Tab-separated table of C-alpha atoms in Angstrom:
chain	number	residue	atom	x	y	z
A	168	UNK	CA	8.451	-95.666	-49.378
A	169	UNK	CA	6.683	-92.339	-48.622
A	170	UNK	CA	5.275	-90.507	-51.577
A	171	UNK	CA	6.744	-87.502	-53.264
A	172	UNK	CA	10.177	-88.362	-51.533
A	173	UNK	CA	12.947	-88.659	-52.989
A	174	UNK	CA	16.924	-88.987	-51.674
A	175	UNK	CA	18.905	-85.970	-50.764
A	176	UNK	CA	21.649	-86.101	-53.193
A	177	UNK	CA	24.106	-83.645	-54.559
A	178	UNK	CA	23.405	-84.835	-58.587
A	179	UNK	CA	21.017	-82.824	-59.866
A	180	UNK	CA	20.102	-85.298	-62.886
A	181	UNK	CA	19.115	-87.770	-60.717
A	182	UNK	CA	16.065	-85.842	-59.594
A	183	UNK	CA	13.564	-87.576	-61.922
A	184	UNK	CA	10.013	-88.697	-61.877
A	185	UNK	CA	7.578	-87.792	-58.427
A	186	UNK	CA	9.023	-89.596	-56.036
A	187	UNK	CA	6.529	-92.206	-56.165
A	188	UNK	CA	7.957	-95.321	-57.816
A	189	UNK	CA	8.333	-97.060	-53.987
A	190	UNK	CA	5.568	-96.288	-52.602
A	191	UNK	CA	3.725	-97.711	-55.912
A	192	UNK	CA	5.829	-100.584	-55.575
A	193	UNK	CA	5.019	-100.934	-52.238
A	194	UNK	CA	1.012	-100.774	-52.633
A	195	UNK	CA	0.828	-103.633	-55.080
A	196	UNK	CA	3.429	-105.978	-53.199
A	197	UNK	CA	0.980	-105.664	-50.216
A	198	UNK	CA	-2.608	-105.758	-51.849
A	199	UNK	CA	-0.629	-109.310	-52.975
A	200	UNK	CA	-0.295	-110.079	-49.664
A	201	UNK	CA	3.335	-109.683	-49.698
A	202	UNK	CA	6.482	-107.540	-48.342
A	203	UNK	CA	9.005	-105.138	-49.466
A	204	UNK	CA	11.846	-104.317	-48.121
A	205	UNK	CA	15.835	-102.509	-48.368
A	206	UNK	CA	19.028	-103.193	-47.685
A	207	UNK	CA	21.101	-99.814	-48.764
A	208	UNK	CA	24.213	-98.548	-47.957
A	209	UNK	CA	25.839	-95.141	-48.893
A	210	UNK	CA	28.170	-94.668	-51.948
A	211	UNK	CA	27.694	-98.466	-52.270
A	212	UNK	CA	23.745	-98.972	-53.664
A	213	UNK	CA	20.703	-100.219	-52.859
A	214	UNK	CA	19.044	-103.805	-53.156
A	215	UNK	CA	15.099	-104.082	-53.057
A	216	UNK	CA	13.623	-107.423	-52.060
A	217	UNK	CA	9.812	-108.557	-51.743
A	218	UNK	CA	7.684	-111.544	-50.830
A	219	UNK	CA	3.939	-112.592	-52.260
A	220	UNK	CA	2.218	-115.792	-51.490
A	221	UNK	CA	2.849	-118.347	-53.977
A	222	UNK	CA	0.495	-121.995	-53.651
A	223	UNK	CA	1.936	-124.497	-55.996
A	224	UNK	CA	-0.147	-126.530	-58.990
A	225	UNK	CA	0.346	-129.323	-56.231
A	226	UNK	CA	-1.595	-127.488	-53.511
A	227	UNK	CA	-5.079	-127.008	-52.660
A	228	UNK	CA	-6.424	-123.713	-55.237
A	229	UNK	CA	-6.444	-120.834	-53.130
A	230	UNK	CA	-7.962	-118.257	-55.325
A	231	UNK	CA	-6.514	-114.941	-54.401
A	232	UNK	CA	-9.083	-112.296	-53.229
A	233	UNK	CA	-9.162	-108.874	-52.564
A	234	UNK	CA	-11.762	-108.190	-49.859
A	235	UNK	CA	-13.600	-105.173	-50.641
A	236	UNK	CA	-16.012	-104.155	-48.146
A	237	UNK	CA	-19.673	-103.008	-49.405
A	238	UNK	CA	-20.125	-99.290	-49.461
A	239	UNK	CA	-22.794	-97.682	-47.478
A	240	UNK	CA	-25.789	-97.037	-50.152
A	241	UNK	CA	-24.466	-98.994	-52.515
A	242	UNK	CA	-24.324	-102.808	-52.366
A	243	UNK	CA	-22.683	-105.773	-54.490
A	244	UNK	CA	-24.537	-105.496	-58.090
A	245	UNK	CA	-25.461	-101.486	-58.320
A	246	UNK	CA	-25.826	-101.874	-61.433
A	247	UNK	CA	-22.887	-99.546	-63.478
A	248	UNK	CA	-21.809	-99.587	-66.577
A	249	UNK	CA	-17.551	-98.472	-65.749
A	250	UNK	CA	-15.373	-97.925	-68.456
A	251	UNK	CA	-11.645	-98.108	-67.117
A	252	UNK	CA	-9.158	-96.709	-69.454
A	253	UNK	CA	-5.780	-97.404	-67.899
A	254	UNK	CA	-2.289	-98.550	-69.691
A	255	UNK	CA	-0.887	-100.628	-66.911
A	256	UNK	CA	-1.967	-103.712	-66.468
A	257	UNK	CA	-1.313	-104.054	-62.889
A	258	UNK	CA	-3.426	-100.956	-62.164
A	259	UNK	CA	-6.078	-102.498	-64.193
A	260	UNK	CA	-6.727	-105.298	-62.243
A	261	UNK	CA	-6.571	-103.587	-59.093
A	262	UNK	CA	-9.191	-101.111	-60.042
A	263	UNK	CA	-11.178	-103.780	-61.789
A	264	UNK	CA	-11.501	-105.804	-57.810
A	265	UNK	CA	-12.573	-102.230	-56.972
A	266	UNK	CA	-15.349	-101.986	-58.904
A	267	UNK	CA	-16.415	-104.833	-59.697
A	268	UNK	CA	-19.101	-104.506	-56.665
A	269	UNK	CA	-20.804	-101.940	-58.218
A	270	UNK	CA	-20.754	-103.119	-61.785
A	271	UNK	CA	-23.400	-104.660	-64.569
A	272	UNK	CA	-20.537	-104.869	-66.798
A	273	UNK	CA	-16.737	-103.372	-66.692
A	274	UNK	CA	-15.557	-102.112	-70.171
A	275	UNK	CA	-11.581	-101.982	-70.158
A	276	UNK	CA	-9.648	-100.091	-72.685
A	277	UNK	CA	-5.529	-99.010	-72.768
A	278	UNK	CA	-5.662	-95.750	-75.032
A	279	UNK	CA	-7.409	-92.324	-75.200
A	280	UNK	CA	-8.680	-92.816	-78.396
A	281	UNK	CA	-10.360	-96.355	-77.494
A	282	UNK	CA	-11.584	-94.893	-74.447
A	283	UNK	CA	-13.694	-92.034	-77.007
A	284	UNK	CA	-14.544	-94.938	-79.099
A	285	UNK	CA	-16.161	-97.221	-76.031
A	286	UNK	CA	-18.149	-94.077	-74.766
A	287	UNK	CA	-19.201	-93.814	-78.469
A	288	UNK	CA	-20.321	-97.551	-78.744
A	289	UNK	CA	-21.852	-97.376	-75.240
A	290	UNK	CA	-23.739	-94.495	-74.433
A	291	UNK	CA	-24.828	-96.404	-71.346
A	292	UNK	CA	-21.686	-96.343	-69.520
A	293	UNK	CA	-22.455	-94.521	-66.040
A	294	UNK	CA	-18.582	-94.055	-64.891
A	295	UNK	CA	-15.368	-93.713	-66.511
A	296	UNK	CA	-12.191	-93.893	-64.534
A	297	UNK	CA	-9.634	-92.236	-66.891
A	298	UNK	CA	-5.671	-92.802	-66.429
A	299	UNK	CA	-4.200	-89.350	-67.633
A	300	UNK	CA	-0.549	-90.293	-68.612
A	301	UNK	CA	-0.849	-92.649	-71.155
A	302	UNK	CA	1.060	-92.754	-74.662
A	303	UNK	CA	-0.306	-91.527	-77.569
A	304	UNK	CA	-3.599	-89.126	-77.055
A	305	UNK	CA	-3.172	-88.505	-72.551
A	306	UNK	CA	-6.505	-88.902	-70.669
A	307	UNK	CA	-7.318	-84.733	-70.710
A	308	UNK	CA	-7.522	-85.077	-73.859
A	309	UNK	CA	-9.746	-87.978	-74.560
A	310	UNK	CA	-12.290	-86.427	-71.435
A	311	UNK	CA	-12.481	-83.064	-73.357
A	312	UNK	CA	-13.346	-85.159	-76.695
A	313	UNK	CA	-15.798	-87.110	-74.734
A	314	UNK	CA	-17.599	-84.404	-73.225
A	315	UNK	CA	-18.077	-83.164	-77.234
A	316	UNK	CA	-20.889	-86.079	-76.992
A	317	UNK	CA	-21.306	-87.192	-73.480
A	318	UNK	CA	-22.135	-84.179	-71.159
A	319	UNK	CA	-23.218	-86.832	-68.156
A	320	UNK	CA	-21.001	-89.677	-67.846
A	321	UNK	CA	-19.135	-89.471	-64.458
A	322	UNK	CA	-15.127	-89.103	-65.491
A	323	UNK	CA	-12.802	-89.868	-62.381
A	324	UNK	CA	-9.350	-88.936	-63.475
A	325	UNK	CA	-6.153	-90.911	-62.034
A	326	UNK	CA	-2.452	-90.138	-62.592
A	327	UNK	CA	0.708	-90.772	-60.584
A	328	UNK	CA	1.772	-87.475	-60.847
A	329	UNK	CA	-0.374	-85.719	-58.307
A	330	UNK	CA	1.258	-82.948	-58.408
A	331	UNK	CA	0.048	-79.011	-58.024
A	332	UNK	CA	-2.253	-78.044	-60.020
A	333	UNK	CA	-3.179	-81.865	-61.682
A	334	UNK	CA	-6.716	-81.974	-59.939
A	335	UNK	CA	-7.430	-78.354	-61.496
A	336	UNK	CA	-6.052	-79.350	-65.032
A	337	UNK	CA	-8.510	-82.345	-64.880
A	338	UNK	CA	-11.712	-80.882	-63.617
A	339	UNK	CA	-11.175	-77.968	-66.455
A	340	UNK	CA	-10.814	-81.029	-69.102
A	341	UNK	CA	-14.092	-81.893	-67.931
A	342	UNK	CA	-13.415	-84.652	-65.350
A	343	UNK	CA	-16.130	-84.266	-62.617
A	344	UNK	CA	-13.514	-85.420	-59.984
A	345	UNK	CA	-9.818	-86.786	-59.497
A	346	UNK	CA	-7.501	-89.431	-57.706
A	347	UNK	CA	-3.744	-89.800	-57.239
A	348	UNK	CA	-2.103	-93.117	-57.640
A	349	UNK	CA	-1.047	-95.073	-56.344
A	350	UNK	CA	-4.956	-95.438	-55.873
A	351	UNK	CA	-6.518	-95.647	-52.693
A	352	UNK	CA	-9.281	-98.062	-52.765
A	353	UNK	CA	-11.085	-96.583	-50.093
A	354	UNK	CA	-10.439	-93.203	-51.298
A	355	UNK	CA	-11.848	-95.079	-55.081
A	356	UNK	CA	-15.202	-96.665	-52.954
A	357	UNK	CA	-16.010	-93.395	-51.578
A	358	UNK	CA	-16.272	-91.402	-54.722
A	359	UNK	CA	-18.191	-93.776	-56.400
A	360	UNK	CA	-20.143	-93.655	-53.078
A	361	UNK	CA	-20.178	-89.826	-53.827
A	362	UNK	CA	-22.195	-89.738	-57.696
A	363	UNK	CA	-23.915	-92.942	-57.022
A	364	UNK	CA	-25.443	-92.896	-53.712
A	365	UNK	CA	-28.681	-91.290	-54.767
């Protein structure tokens, strides 16, 4: 469930993707409230199993909350305008409970090119938090096309390939910062703690 690890094994075409996929997996299970866990055995395969709360119809509502602690200099209701352009609706969400503390209004969008249109159609928006692997136009490419029109905006890039040289490729698109996924919502809080706390 570490990140960037993957098995030691002998076929070479199995080495695909970052190495990331469980510890992902992992994040999400437990910001549910849940568990994962293995059972594996060698030459034989591997079976994944996880828990998550579950409260019946029957049962008392429980809403589901993610507790997210007020930053220092920046409390409930700051005020932002945050676009978040992000394909995977699961990451969505979790970024939205981020956020949402600091937000007049969250825009959300799935593409590049919607995310150039909503910075178009809102000139106001104060941060954009830009998923970089998405089909069609990628995220590099819609910050370079914003910055055409929007010098300002704050653009905090995210991918799950955090890999050498990502951060680099994404401040030179014009992104004024970056974050590896699976995202760290403290890591998240403090950079908006970073351009905001003024």
């Amino acid at each position: 469930f570490e990140r960037f690890i993957q098995a030691d094994i002998a076929d070479t075409r199995a080495f695909q993707g970052a190495g990331l996929g469980l510890s992902i997996s992992k994040a999400y299970v437990e910001m549910l409230g849940g568990k994962i866990w293995l059972q594996s055995e060698e030459n034989i395969g591997s079976v994944f199993y996880f828990t998550i709360p579950f409260y019946s119809v029957a049962e008392e509502r429980k809403e589901a909350v993610i507790e997210i602690p007020a930053v220092r200099g920046i409390s409930p209701g700051a005020n932002l305008k945050i676009l978040i352009v992000e394909d995977d609706e699961t990451s969505e969400m979790l970024i939205s409970y981020t956020v949402n503390p600091f937000a007049r209004d969250v825009v959300k969008v799935r593409t590049g090119g919607a995310s150039i249109e909503a910075c178009r159609k809102n000139p106001d928006i104060d941060l954009v938090i830009m998923d970089i692997k998405m089909p069609g136009m990628d995220g590099l490419e819609a910050t370079r096309q914003i910055r055409k029109f929007n010098k300002n905006v704050i653009i905090i890039a995210q991918t799950a390939y955090g890999l050498l040289g990502d951060k680099e490729k994404a401040i030179e698109a014009g992104c004024s910062d970056y974050i590896s996924k699976p995202v760290d919502l403290g890591e998240l809080r403090g950079l908006i703690r970073k351009y905001f706390n003024k």
